[in-house]
Amino acid sequence: MGYVKDTFKSNADIQSKEIKSILEQHGNKKIEDVTLAQVYQGMRGITGLVTETSLLDSNEGIRFRGFSIPELREKLPKAEGGSEPLPEGLFFLMLIGDVPTQEDVDHISATWARRSHVPNHVFDVIESFPVSSHPMTQFTAAVLALQTESKFAKAYADGISKKEYWSYVYEDTMTLIARLPRIAAYIYRRKYKNGEHIQPDGMLDWSANFAHMLGYEDESFKELMRLYLTIHADHEGGNVSAHATHLVGSALSDPYLSFAAGMTGLAGPLHGLANQEVIRWIEEMCKELDTNAPSKEQIAAYIHKTLTEGKVVPGYGHAVLRKTDPRFTAQMEFAKRHCPNDPTVQTVWNVYEVAPPILEGTGKIKNPWPNVDAHSGALLKHYGLIEEDFYTVLFGVSRALGVLASLCWDRALGFPLERPKSVTTEWVKKFLAKEENA
Ligand code: CMX
């Protein structure tokens, strides 16, 4: 076994013992009551999962193994000459629990480069889709096609012991993550660049190689990719993509099947597809107003119009956060350094000034502040990546890091099949009647 895998296993064994003892001593403790509103309205705020990789505070934002995004930007190893964190480092942190050294990160980069070869039948599956199909559809299908490679599925069929599940899930995780940039770049070049594909460069880090295969050689775009692939990786366990991956994995579906489930969830407009929707919304506004620099008054009027038409303002609001998303702030800082005069970036900043009081004024939107998706498209567009329906694929490549590191933990800790209880409204009415009579 490689040393990363060995370290993961010994850390997981310690954690497993701790959990066992917690459950033996406190397993019957209640941590909160559940209201009917929570049951009917998307289970908001119900603590019902353990996800070791990150924790979301509604006011502070995400922390990965205790580290905030500004801390990660400072502490995680960087590429030579770069100033943004390498996502390989975040993956190591989420998997192992410690901040990696430069050697750890180089080791992960090299492992992923070594495993990045994508079998031909996966490209055949992508090619079988009409070019017009949404990139997320092609991406998810390609992940499913790659499932033929699953070491976990094969080992399970061969009858391995429960105690060994984690080892094969780990191997699948490393191989799947290694291959995603190649698959994503293939879809991009196929759909938007006349199928002129670019071969990987095994000497580059995971993000820089991805940028290279997409066709972007600008060093600051590579820095953007490192930041982008780091900050989109994980957002604790209850969001749709993380939860779907975890849920499907709990049936012992292999990491390919589980991750594909997460990706079909990420493709929804209330989740990851919002990054595409934000740019569309800005472009439609600009088109309607016949300007690429709408004034704050014009933006305010357009927000009111969007709300009146019964639509959401994409990139704003969150099911858990109640403040500006630190992932938005990190991208804003990047834009201030690299492209402060870009008109779309400036529009994003103007929307940020105008939207929160209007959204708050509706009296129903619980979080009027921007989320991660409010900023990402403007940055990508600045570097020429203007094909907004590809944006969610970038999010998906990053999200693999968090949800697959979590899946390794799920199996190493022996988490069981997930199966919450549901009830009918008839059951609820009977329950209420009983309460009244008591
Ligand atoms: N624009 C307009 N209305 C909004 C809104 C927005 N940005 N955010 C919330 N609302 C509305 C909801 O649709 C809901 O309306 P109804 O009561 O009529 O159904 C009401 O405000 C209350 O919603 P909430 O409790 O504040 O928010 P939820 O937890 O239900 O939903 C989210 C959270 C993200 C789905 C929602 O804020 C939204 O639709 N935002 C726009 C889409 C978006 O940016 N999604 C990306 C989230 C980040 C990610 O996962 O990538």
Tab-separated table of C-alpha atoms and ligand atoms in Angstrom:
chain	number	residue	atom	x	y	z
A	1	MET	CA	0.000	0.000	0.000
A	2	GLY	CA	1.150	3.583	-0.631
A	3	TYR	CA	1.862	5.715	2.423
A	4	VAL	CA	-1.220	7.931	1.881
A	5	LYS	CA	-3.426	4.858	1.902
A	6	ASP	CA	-1.656	3.444	4.990
A	7	THR	CA	-1.997	6.747	6.851
A	8	PHE	CA	-5.671	6.999	5.913
A	9	LYS	CA	-6.322	3.490	7.214
A	10	SER	CA	-4.578	4.021	10.542
A	11	ASN	CA	-6.390	7.360	11.055
A	12	ALA	CA	-9.699	5.709	10.162
A	13	ASP	CA	-9.053	2.884	12.639
A	14	ILE	CA	-8.520	5.420	15.443
A	15	GLN	CA	-11.665	7.312	14.436
A	16	SER	CA	-13.638	4.084	14.211
A	17	LYS	CA	-12.723	3.164	17.806
A	18	GLU	CA	-13.690	6.633	18.989
A	19	ILE	CA	-17.070	6.449	17.280
A	20	LYS	CA	-17.699	3.001	18.763
A	21	SER	CA	-17.010	4.287	22.237
A	22	ILE	CA	-19.159	7.424	21.687
A	23	LEU	CA	-22.040	5.244	20.546
A	24	GLU	CA	-21.613	2.780	23.435
A	25	GLN	CA	-21.721	5.562	26.012
A	26	HIS	CA	-24.033	8.107	24.387
A	27	GLY	CA	-25.867	6.327	21.577
A	28	ASN	CA	-29.283	7.105	23.104
A	29	LYS	CA	-28.689	10.831	23.572
A	30	LYS	CA	-31.057	13.119	21.649
A	31	ILE	CA	-29.320	15.996	19.891
A	32	GLU	CA	-32.408	17.838	18.629
A	33	ASP	CA	-36.159	17.622	18.113
A	34	VAL	CA	-37.559	17.553	14.600
A	35	THR	CA	-40.482	19.786	13.616
A	36	LEU	CA	-43.199	19.018	11.103
A	37	ALA	CA	-42.018	22.034	9.083
A	38	GLN	CA	-38.585	20.410	8.746
A	39	VAL	CA	-40.130	17.117	7.688
A	40	TYR	CA	-42.205	18.789	4.962
A	41	GLN	CA	-39.684	21.409	3.894
A	42	GLY	CA	-36.551	19.672	2.726
A	43	MET	CA	-35.265	18.503	6.143
A	44	ARG	CA	-33.527	21.876	6.680
A	45	GLY	CA	-31.370	21.899	9.783
A	46	ILE	CA	-31.986	18.290	10.792
A	47	THR	CA	-28.668	16.779	11.844
A	48	GLY	CA	-28.797	13.309	10.350
A	49	LEU	CA	-25.397	12.622	8.819
A	50	VAL	CA	-21.743	12.420	9.766
A	51	THR	CA	-19.336	13.791	7.137
A	52	GLU	CA	-15.745	14.011	8.305
A	53	THR	CA	-14.252	16.130	5.517
A	54	SER	CA	-15.809	19.554	6.175
A	55	LEU	CA	-18.285	21.458	8.334
A	56	LEU	CA	-20.482	24.402	7.346
A	57	ASP	CA	-21.253	27.233	9.748
A	58	SER	CA	-24.177	29.340	8.575
A	59	ASN	CA	-22.448	32.630	9.394
A	60	GLU	CA	-18.823	31.768	8.914
A	61	GLY	CA	-19.002	29.483	5.905
A	62	ILE	CA	-17.197	26.259	5.179
A	63	ARG	CA	-14.267	24.847	7.138
A	64	PHE	CA	-12.326	21.900	5.768
A	65	ARG	CA	-10.965	19.873	8.693
A	66	GLY	CA	-11.187	23.047	10.751
A	67	PHE	CA	-9.559	25.370	8.200
A	68	SER	CA	-11.414	28.283	6.585
A	69	ILE	CA	-10.855	29.172	2.928
A	70	PRO	CA	-8.511	32.111	3.729
A	71	GLU	CA	-6.490	29.761	5.962
A	72	LEU	CA	-6.319	27.126	3.238
A	73	ARG	CA	-5.144	29.705	0.729
A	74	GLU	CA	-2.311	30.462	3.076
A	75	LYS	CA	-1.423	26.996	4.390
A	76	LEU	CA	-1.864	24.544	1.512
A	77	PRO	CA	1.115	23.910	-0.799
A	78	LYS	CA	1.198	25.886	-4.048
A	79	ALA	CA	2.542	25.259	-7.528
A	80	GLU	CA	6.011	26.668	-8.194
A	81	GLY	CA	5.638	30.423	-8.647
A	82	GLY	CA	1.915	30.244	-7.837
A	83	SER	CA	-0.078	31.715	-4.979
A	84	GLU	CA	-3.275	29.630	-5.004
A	85	PRO	CA	-3.635	26.298	-3.177
A	86	LEU	CA	-3.266	23.040	-5.060
A	87	PRO	CA	-6.490	20.980	-4.847
A	88	GLU	CA	-4.340	17.890	-4.363
A	89	GLY	CA	-3.491	19.402	-0.971
A	90	LEU	CA	-7.127	19.900	-0.052
A	91	PHE	CA	-7.868	16.304	-1.013
A	92	PHE	CA	-5.042	15.120	1.257
A	93	LEU	CA	-6.344	17.316	4.082
A	94	MET	CA	-9.900	15.992	3.717
A	95	LEU	CA	-8.757	12.382	3.477
A	96	ILE	CA	-6.043	12.312	6.122
A	97	GLY	CA	-7.036	15.183	8.399
A	98	ASP	CA	-3.615	16.927	8.391
A	99	VAL	CA	-2.211	19.767	6.301
A	100	PRO	CA	0.004	18.125	3.661
A	101	THR	CA	3.630	18.861	2.944
A	102	GLN	CA	4.819	19.771	-0.538
A	103	GLU	CA	6.022	16.148	-0.894
A	104	ASP	CA	2.552	14.809	-0.024
A	105	VAL	CA	0.997	16.995	-2.671
A	106	ASP	CA	3.609	16.065	-5.277
A	107	HIS	CA	2.952	12.417	-4.464
A	108	ILE	CA	-0.805	12.837	-5.074
A	109	SER	CA	-0.191	14.806	-8.297
A	110	ALA	CA	2.100	12.052	-9.560
A	111	THR	CA	-0.351	9.281	-8.572
A	112	TRP	CA	-3.215	10.979	-10.404
A	113	ALA	CA	-1.043	11.651	-13.472
A	114	ARG	CA	-0.057	7.966	-13.516
A	115	ARG	CA	-3.659	6.797	-13.311
A	116	SER	CA	-5.168	9.302	-15.743
A	117	HIS	CA	-5.442	7.090	-18.834
A	118	VAL	CA	-9.100	6.888	-19.924
A	119	PRO	CA	-10.155	3.704	-21.771
A	120	ASN	CA	-11.396	4.169	-25.330
A	121	HIS	CA	-14.912	2.917	-24.734
A	122	VAL	CA	-15.535	5.945	-22.494
A	123	PHE	CA	-14.794	8.274	-25.401
A	124	ASP	CA	-17.070	6.100	-27.587
A	125	VAL	CA	-19.898	6.626	-25.105
A	126	ILE	CA	-19.326	10.400	-25.166
A	127	GLU	CA	-19.215	10.333	-28.976
A	128	SER	CA	-22.543	8.502	-29.093
A	129	PHE	CA	-24.315	11.547	-27.653
A	130	PRO	CA	-25.515	14.338	-29.948
A	131	VAL	CA	-22.986	17.194	-29.689
A	132	SER	CA	-25.902	19.344	-28.572
A	133	SER	CA	-26.406	17.291	-25.365
A	134	HIS	CA	-25.705	19.161	-22.191
A	135	PRO	CA	-22.099	18.706	-20.998
A	136	MET	CA	-23.322	17.480	-17.606
A	137	THR	CA	-25.288	14.700	-19.336
A	138	GLN	CA	-22.186	13.652	-21.272
A	139	PHE	CA	-20.042	13.937	-18.145
A	140	THR	CA	-22.321	11.769	-16.009
A	141	ALA	CA	-22.655	9.182	-18.780
A	142	ALA	CA	-18.858	9.074	-19.141
A	143	VAL	CA	-18.466	8.457	-15.404
A	144	LEU	CA	-20.943	5.586	-15.690
A	145	ALA	CA	-19.039	4.215	-18.689
A	146	LEU	CA	-15.861	4.295	-16.607
A	147	GLN	CA	-17.585	2.065	-14.043
A	148	THR	CA	-16.315	-0.959	-15.993
A	149	GLU	CA	-13.008	-0.167	-14.251
A	150	SER	CA	-14.368	-0.427	-10.717
A	151	LYS	CA	-12.068	-2.459	-8.490
A	152	PHE	CA	-14.680	-2.327	-5.723
A	153	ALA	CA	-17.452	-3.809	-7.905
A	154	LYS	CA	-15.154	-6.615	-9.025
A	155	ALA	CA	-13.868	-7.353	-5.527
A	156	TYR	CA	-17.423	-7.365	-4.151
A	157	ALA	CA	-18.478	-9.838	-6.839
A	158	ASP	CA	-15.473	-11.969	-5.859
A	159	GLY	CA	-16.752	-12.023	-2.278
A	160	ILE	CA	-14.416	-9.790	-0.249
A	161	SER	CA	-14.923	-9.252	3.483
A	162	LYS	CA	-16.626	-6.068	4.755
A	163	LYS	CA	-13.344	-5.118	6.384
A	164	GLU	CA	-11.740	-4.673	2.973
A	165	TYR	CA	-14.398	-2.469	1.328
A	166	TRP	CA	-12.554	0.739	2.162
A	167	SER	CA	-9.402	-0.399	0.347
A	168	TYR	CA	-11.143	-0.894	-3.012
A	169	VAL	CA	-13.223	2.272	-2.596
A	170	TYR	CA	-9.955	4.122	-2.008
A	171	GLU	CA	-8.427	2.663	-5.196
A	172	ASP	CA	-11.516	3.563	-7.255
A	173	THR	CA	-11.503	7.059	-5.750
A	174	MET	CA	-7.916	7.710	-6.779
A	175	THR	CA	-8.445	6.376	-10.298
A	176	LEU	CA	-11.731	8.183	-10.860
A	177	ILE	CA	-10.374	11.551	-9.687
A	178	ALA	CA	-7.295	11.048	-11.865
A	179	ARG	CA	-9.440	10.546	-14.969
A	180	LEU	CA	-12.075	13.244	-14.562
A	181	PRO	CA	-10.091	16.172	-16.041
A	182	ARG	CA	-9.369	14.182	-19.214
A	183	ILE	CA	-13.049	13.267	-19.584
A	184	ALA	CA	-14.230	16.820	-18.896
A	185	ALA	CA	-11.695	18.332	-21.297
A	186	TYR	CA	-12.662	15.810	-23.966
A	187	ILE	CA	-16.312	16.849	-23.676
A	188	TYR	CA	-15.322	20.526	-23.852
A	189	ARG	CA	-13.111	20.165	-26.934
A	190	ARG	CA	-15.664	17.919	-28.621
A	191	LYS	CA	-18.553	20.292	-28.076
A	192	TYR	CA	-16.921	23.673	-28.556
A	193	LYS	CA	-13.563	23.203	-30.313
A	194	ASN	CA	-14.457	21.000	-33.307
A	195	GLY	CA	-13.210	17.870	-31.579
A	196	GLU	CA	-9.609	19.089	-31.667
A	197	HIS	CA	-8.368	17.314	-28.568
A	198	ILE	CA	-5.250	18.117	-26.565
A	199	GLN	CA	-3.189	15.319	-25.055
A	200	PRO	CA	-2.467	15.451	-21.303
A	201	ASP	CA	0.880	16.686	-20.005
A	202	GLY	CA	1.906	14.339	-17.187
A	203	MET	CA	4.462	16.832	-15.855
A	204	LEU	CA	1.774	19.319	-14.786
A	205	ASP	CA	-0.255	19.382	-11.583
A	206	TRP	CA	-3.874	18.168	-11.763
A	207	SER	CA	-5.386	21.640	-12.336
A	208	ALA	CA	-2.731	22.940	-14.725
A	209	ASN	CA	-3.011	19.784	-16.807
A	210	PHE	CA	-6.793	20.227	-16.868
A	211	ALA	CA	-6.401	23.840	-18.029
A	212	HIS	CA	-3.908	22.651	-20.662
A	213	MET	CA	-6.282	19.953	-21.985
A	214	LEU	CA	-9.123	22.493	-22.113
A	215	GLY	CA	-6.828	24.644	-24.273
A	216	TYR	CA	-5.934	27.432	-21.813
A	217	GLU	CA	-2.209	28.000	-21.305
A	218	ASP	CA	-2.357	31.350	-19.515
A	219	GLU	CA	-0.598	30.980	-16.138
A	220	SER	CA	-3.228	33.026	-14.334
A	221	PHE	CA	-5.994	30.797	-15.756
A	222	LYS	CA	-4.094	27.833	-14.273
A	223	GLU	CA	-4.058	29.669	-10.950
A	224	LEU	CA	-7.802	30.251	-11.302
A	225	MET	CA	-8.310	26.515	-11.911
A	226	ARG	CA	-6.310	25.672	-8.757
A	227	LEU	CA	-8.453	28.028	-6.718
A	228	TYR	CA	-11.698	26.975	-8.422
A	229	LEU	CA	-11.052	23.236	-8.000
A	230	THR	CA	-10.156	23.808	-4.346
A	231	ILE	CA	-13.094	25.939	-3.244
A	232	HIS	CA	-15.820	23.894	-4.975
A	233	ALA	CA	-14.635	20.566	-3.548
A	234	ASP	CA	-16.825	20.114	-0.481
A	235	HIS	CA	-19.606	21.797	1.508
A	236	GLU	CA	-20.281	19.281	4.292
A	237	GLY	CA	-22.577	16.313	3.731
A	238	GLY	CA	-26.155	17.490	3.316
A	239	ASN	CA	-25.970	19.309	-0.032
A	240	VAL	CA	-27.534	17.442	-2.940
A	241	SER	CA	-24.348	16.220	-4.663
A	242	ALA	CA	-22.620	15.127	-1.456
A	243	HIS	CA	-25.722	13.578	0.015
A	244	ALA	CA	-26.615	11.732	-3.200
A	245	THR	CA	-23.103	10.295	-3.491
A	246	HIS	CA	-23.152	9.214	0.150
A	247	LEU	CA	-26.694	7.793	-0.060
A	248	VAL	CA	-26.047	5.737	-3.191
A	249	GLY	CA	-22.688	4.621	-1.795
A	250	SER	CA	-24.459	3.360	1.315
A	251	ALA	CA	-26.092	0.681	-0.848
A	252	LEU	CA	-22.497	-0.403	-1.647
A	253	SER	CA	-22.851	0.914	-5.171
A	254	ASP	CA	-19.253	1.490	-6.246
A	255	PRO	CA	-17.644	4.968	-6.335
A	256	TYR	CA	-18.380	5.418	-10.069
A	257	LEU	CA	-22.105	4.767	-9.615
A	258	SER	CA	-22.221	6.834	-6.437
A	259	PHE	CA	-20.395	9.800	-7.931
A	260	ALA	CA	-22.607	9.699	-11.050
A	261	ALA	CA	-25.623	10.013	-8.743
A	262	GLY	CA	-24.025	13.060	-7.128
A	263	MET	CA	-23.424	14.573	-10.548
A	264	THR	CA	-27.026	14.201	-11.687
A	265	GLY	CA	-27.921	16.192	-8.565
A	266	LEU	CA	-25.245	18.797	-9.194
A	267	ALA	CA	-26.791	19.322	-12.642
A	268	GLY	CA	-29.913	20.855	-11.067
A	269	PRO	CA	-30.401	24.647	-11.353
A	270	LEU	CA	-30.924	25.099	-7.615
A	271	HIS	CA	-27.524	23.446	-7.021
A	272	GLY	CA	-24.457	23.389	-9.304
A	273	LEU	CA	-26.174	24.430	-12.526
A	274	ALA	CA	-26.681	27.836	-10.909
A	275	ASN	CA	-23.204	28.875	-12.129
A	276	GLN	CA	-24.449	28.559	-15.713
A	277	GLU	CA	-27.701	30.306	-14.845
A	278	VAL	CA	-25.906	33.299	-13.301
A	279	ILE	CA	-24.037	34.099	-16.503
A	280	ARG	CA	-27.171	33.546	-18.592
A	281	TRP	CA	-29.100	35.861	-16.304
A	282	ILE	CA	-26.418	38.579	-16.594
A	283	GLU	CA	-26.207	38.162	-20.359
A	284	GLU	CA	-29.964	38.298	-20.810
A	285	MET	CA	-30.068	41.436	-18.682
A	286	CYS	CA	-27.297	43.047	-20.748
A	287	LYS	CA	-29.013	42.051	-23.986
A	288	GLU	CA	-32.348	43.432	-22.867
A	289	LEU	CA	-30.757	46.711	-21.766
A	290	ASP	CA	-28.426	46.821	-24.767
A	291	THR	CA	-25.312	47.447	-22.667
A	292	ASN	CA	-22.443	45.389	-21.247
A	293	ALA	CA	-22.272	47.680	-18.205
A	294	PRO	CA	-25.742	48.040	-16.685
A	295	SER	CA	-26.086	50.696	-13.980
A	296	LYS	CA	-27.026	49.759	-10.407
A	297	GLU	CA	-30.512	51.218	-11.010
A	298	GLN	CA	-30.940	49.053	-14.098
A	299	ILE	CA	-29.736	45.969	-12.196
A	300	ALA	CA	-32.163	46.689	-9.358
A	301	ALA	CA	-35.046	46.980	-11.828
A	302	TYR	CA	-34.008	43.702	-13.490
A	303	ILE	CA	-33.917	41.899	-10.135
A	304	HIS	CA	-37.441	43.143	-9.371
A	305	LYS	CA	-38.564	41.943	-12.801
A	306	THR	CA	-37.002	38.490	-12.213
A	307	LEU	CA	-38.818	38.168	-8.891
A	308	THR	CA	-42.119	39.401	-10.343
A	309	GLU	CA	-41.886	36.749	-13.055
A	310	GLY	CA	-41.697	34.116	-10.287
A	311	LYS	CA	-38.089	33.170	-10.997
A	312	VAL	CA	-35.100	32.920	-8.701
A	313	VAL	CA	-32.146	35.298	-8.866
A	314	PRO	CA	-29.418	32.741	-9.550
A	315	GLY	CA	-26.286	32.804	-7.394
A	316	TYR	CA	-28.155	34.246	-4.402
A	317	GLY	CA	-29.525	32.445	-1.366
A	318	HIS	CA	-28.501	29.261	0.370
A	319	ALA	CA	-30.132	26.491	2.355
A	320	VAL	CA	-27.608	26.815	5.216
A	321	LEU	CA	-25.456	29.953	4.774
A	322	ARG	CA	-26.734	33.259	6.154
A	323	LYS	CA	-23.849	35.503	5.061
A	324	THR	CA	-21.805	36.136	1.927
A	325	ASP	CA	-20.274	32.811	0.917
A	326	PRO	CA	-16.499	32.886	1.585
A	327	ARG	CA	-16.120	31.037	-1.720
A	328	PHE	CA	-17.646	34.124	-3.384
A	329	THR	CA	-15.230	36.355	-1.468
A	330	ALA	CA	-12.217	34.238	-2.486
A	331	GLN	CA	-13.177	34.610	-6.140
A	332	MET	CA	-13.778	38.331	-5.687
A	333	GLU	CA	-10.281	38.691	-4.269
A	334	PHE	CA	-8.861	36.760	-7.208
A	335	ALA	CA	-10.739	39.024	-9.630
A	336	LYS	CA	-9.497	42.155	-7.837
A	337	ARG	CA	-5.953	40.948	-8.412
A	338	HIS	CA	-6.293	39.616	-11.946
A	339	CYS	CA	-9.166	41.315	-13.775
A	340	PRO	CA	-10.747	44.214	-11.827
A	341	ASN	CA	-11.786	46.084	-14.981
A	342	ASP	CA	-13.585	43.228	-16.692
A	343	PRO	CA	-17.161	44.424	-17.418
A	344	THR	CA	-18.856	41.141	-16.383
A	345	VAL	CA	-16.817	41.030	-13.184
A	346	GLN	CA	-17.890	44.579	-12.455
A	347	THR	CA	-21.518	43.672	-13.090
A	348	VAL	CA	-21.167	40.772	-10.630
A	349	TRP	CA	-19.859	43.254	-8.045
A	350	ASN	CA	-22.691	45.701	-8.775
A	351	VAL	CA	-25.274	42.921	-8.402
A	352	TYR	CA	-23.613	42.153	-5.050
A	353	GLU	CA	-24.265	45.749	-3.929
A	354	VAL	CA	-27.816	45.903	-5.200
A	355	ALA	CA	-29.349	42.429	-4.775
A	356	PRO	CA	-29.132	41.703	-1.005
A	357	PRO	CA	-31.428	44.543	0.199
A	358	ILE	CA	-33.983	43.752	-2.517
A	359	LEU	CA	-33.979	40.025	-1.723
A	360	GLU	CA	-34.149	40.763	1.992
A	361	GLY	CA	-37.076	43.118	1.312
A	362	THR	CA	-39.184	40.218	-0.006
A	363	GLY	CA	-39.395	39.056	3.614
A	364	LYS	CA	-39.228	35.394	2.658
A	365	ILE	CA	-35.734	34.736	1.287
A	366	LYS	CA	-33.733	33.561	4.291
A	367	ASN	CA	-30.301	34.362	2.862
A	368	PRO	CA	-30.067	37.409	0.583
A	369	TRP	CA	-26.308	37.001	0.099
A	370	PRO	CA	-24.365	35.563	-2.856
A	371	ASN	CA	-23.236	31.935	-2.970
A	372	VAL	CA	-20.254	30.382	-4.786
A	373	ASP	CA	-22.012	30.403	-8.159
A	374	ALA	CA	-22.563	34.166	-8.248
A	375	HIS	CA	-18.953	34.848	-9.189
A	376	SER	CA	-17.381	31.866	-10.931
A	377	GLY	CA	-18.772	32.389	-14.446
A	378	ALA	CA	-17.503	35.969	-14.730
A	379	LEU	CA	-13.955	34.801	-14.005
A	380	LEU	CA	-14.106	31.949	-16.510
A	381	LYS	CA	-15.565	34.265	-19.126
A	382	HIS	CA	-12.750	36.732	-18.555
A	383	TYR	CA	-10.223	34.102	-19.676
A	384	GLY	CA	-12.281	33.212	-22.739
A	385	LEU	CA	-14.125	30.190	-21.341
A	386	ILE	CA	-17.442	31.636	-22.458
A	387	GLU	CA	-19.398	28.394	-22.917
A	388	GLU	CA	-21.506	28.673	-19.787
A	389	ASP	CA	-23.231	25.317	-20.088
A	390	PHE	CA	-19.821	23.742	-19.403
A	391	TYR	CA	-19.405	25.515	-16.051
A	392	THR	CA	-21.163	22.867	-13.957
A	393	VAL	CA	-18.743	20.215	-15.272
A	394	LEU	CA	-15.888	22.213	-13.728
A	395	PHE	CA	-17.830	22.258	-10.466
A	396	GLY	CA	-18.305	18.485	-10.796
A	397	VAL	CA	-14.610	17.751	-11.311
A	398	SER	CA	-13.889	19.669	-8.114
A	399	ARG	CA	-16.777	18.166	-6.143
A	400	ALA	CA	-15.310	14.697	-6.769
A	401	LEU	CA	-12.529	15.518	-4.294
A	402	GLY	CA	-14.858	16.036	-1.361
A	403	VAL	CA	-17.557	13.483	-2.012
A	404	LEU	CA	-15.110	10.706	-2.865
A	405	ALA	CA	-12.850	11.434	0.119
A	406	SER	CA	-16.047	11.187	2.182
A	407	LEU	CA	-16.994	7.927	0.530
A	408	CYS	CA	-13.618	6.478	1.591
A	409	TRP	CA	-14.442	7.528	5.149
A	410	ASP	CA	-17.956	6.071	4.915
A	411	ARG	CA	-16.592	2.644	4.062
A	412	ALA	CA	-13.598	2.826	6.419
A	413	LEU	CA	-15.938	3.675	9.300
A	414	GLY	CA	-18.373	0.948	8.251
A	415	PHE	CA	-21.374	3.270	7.907
A	416	PRO	CA	-24.511	1.259	7.145
A	417	LEU	CA	-27.201	1.517	4.488
A	418	GLU	CA	-28.936	4.882	4.788
A	419	ARG	CA	-32.659	4.562	5.214
A	420	PRO	CA	-34.531	7.387	6.963
A	421	LYS	CA	-38.207	7.013	7.827
A	422	SER	CA	-40.896	8.740	5.786
A	423	VAL	CA	-44.571	9.253	6.670
A	424	THR	CA	-47.747	10.194	4.805
A	425	THR	CA	-49.903	13.289	5.395
A	426	GLU	CA	-52.568	10.854	6.611
A	427	TRP	CA	-50.070	9.721	9.287
A	428	VAL	CA	-49.380	13.376	10.180
A	429	LYS	CA	-53.115	14.117	10.591
A	430	LYS	CA	-53.570	11.112	12.861
A	431	PHE	CA	-50.495	12.125	14.865
A	432	LEU	CA	-51.913	15.662	15.338
A	433	ALA	CA	-55.329	14.335	16.338
A	434	LYS	CA	-53.713	12.092	18.945
A	435	GLU	CA	-51.705	15.058	20.277
A	436	GLU	CA	-54.896	17.136	20.622
A	437	ASN	CA	-56.724	14.374	22.496
A	438	ALA	CA	-53.843	13.702	24.863
B	1	CMX	N1	-34.243	34.363	-5.734
B	1	CMX	C1	-35.588	34.343	-5.593
B	1	CMX	N2	-36.215	33.659	-4.635
B	1	CMX	C2	-35.459	32.986	-3.756
B	1	CMX	C3	-34.077	32.986	-3.819
B	1	CMX	C4	-33.455	33.702	-4.879
B	1	CMX	N3	-32.152	33.705	-5.049
B	1	CMX	N4	-33.593	32.242	-2.807
B	1	CMX	C5	-34.651	31.767	-2.136
B	1	CMX	N5	-35.799	32.223	-2.710
B	1	CMX	C6	-37.163	31.912	-2.338
B	1	CMX	C7	-37.397	30.416	-2.405
B	1	CMX	O1	-37.649	30.015	-3.750
B	1	CMX	C8	-38.570	30.245	-1.480
B	1	CMX	O2	-39.722	30.685	-2.166
B	1	CMX	P1	-41.179	29.986	-1.926
B	1	CMX	O3	-41.439	30.111	-0.457
B	1	CMX	O4	-42.078	30.768	-2.796
B	1	CMX	O5	-41.000	28.557	-2.348
B	1	CMX	C9	-38.260	31.274	-0.377
B	1	CMX	O6	-37.376	32.240	-0.982
B	1	CMX	C10	-37.601	30.692	0.841
B	1	CMX	O7	-36.446	29.998	0.423
B	1	CMX	P2	-35.186	29.873	1.400
B	1	CMX	O8	-35.619	29.121	2.609
B	1	CMX	O9	-34.555	31.192	1.577
B	1	CMX	O10	-34.158	29.025	0.503
B	1	CMX	P3	-34.092	27.442	0.325
B	1	CMX	O11	-33.274	26.882	1.435
B	1	CMX	O12	-35.441	26.851	0.115
B	1	CMX	O13	-33.318	27.329	-1.062
B	1	CMX	C11	-31.661	27.848	-2.656
B	1	CMX	C12	-31.949	27.589	-1.180
B	1	CMX	C13	-30.153	27.918	-2.866
B	1	CMX	C14	-32.202	26.676	-3.479
B	1	CMX	C15	-32.346	29.181	-3.073
B	1	CMX	O14	-31.795	30.232	-2.332
B	1	CMX	C16	-32.248	29.452	-4.553
B	1	CMX	O15	-33.088	28.974	-5.324
B	1	CMX	N6	-31.217	30.268	-4.994
B	1	CMX	C17	-30.990	30.499	-6.404
B	1	CMX	C18	-30.322	29.299	-7.066
B	1	CMX	C19	-28.876	29.169	-6.610
B	1	CMX	O16	-28.118	30.124	-6.604
B	1	CMX	N7	-28.484	27.931	-6.266
B	1	CMX	C20	-27.065	27.623	-5.944
B	1	CMX	C21	-26.831	27.303	-4.474
B	1	CMX	C22	-25.375	26.960	-4.227
B	1	CMX	C23	-25.022	25.631	-4.852
B	1	CMX	O17	-25.562	24.607	-4.405
B	1	CMX	O18	-24.249	25.588	-5.806
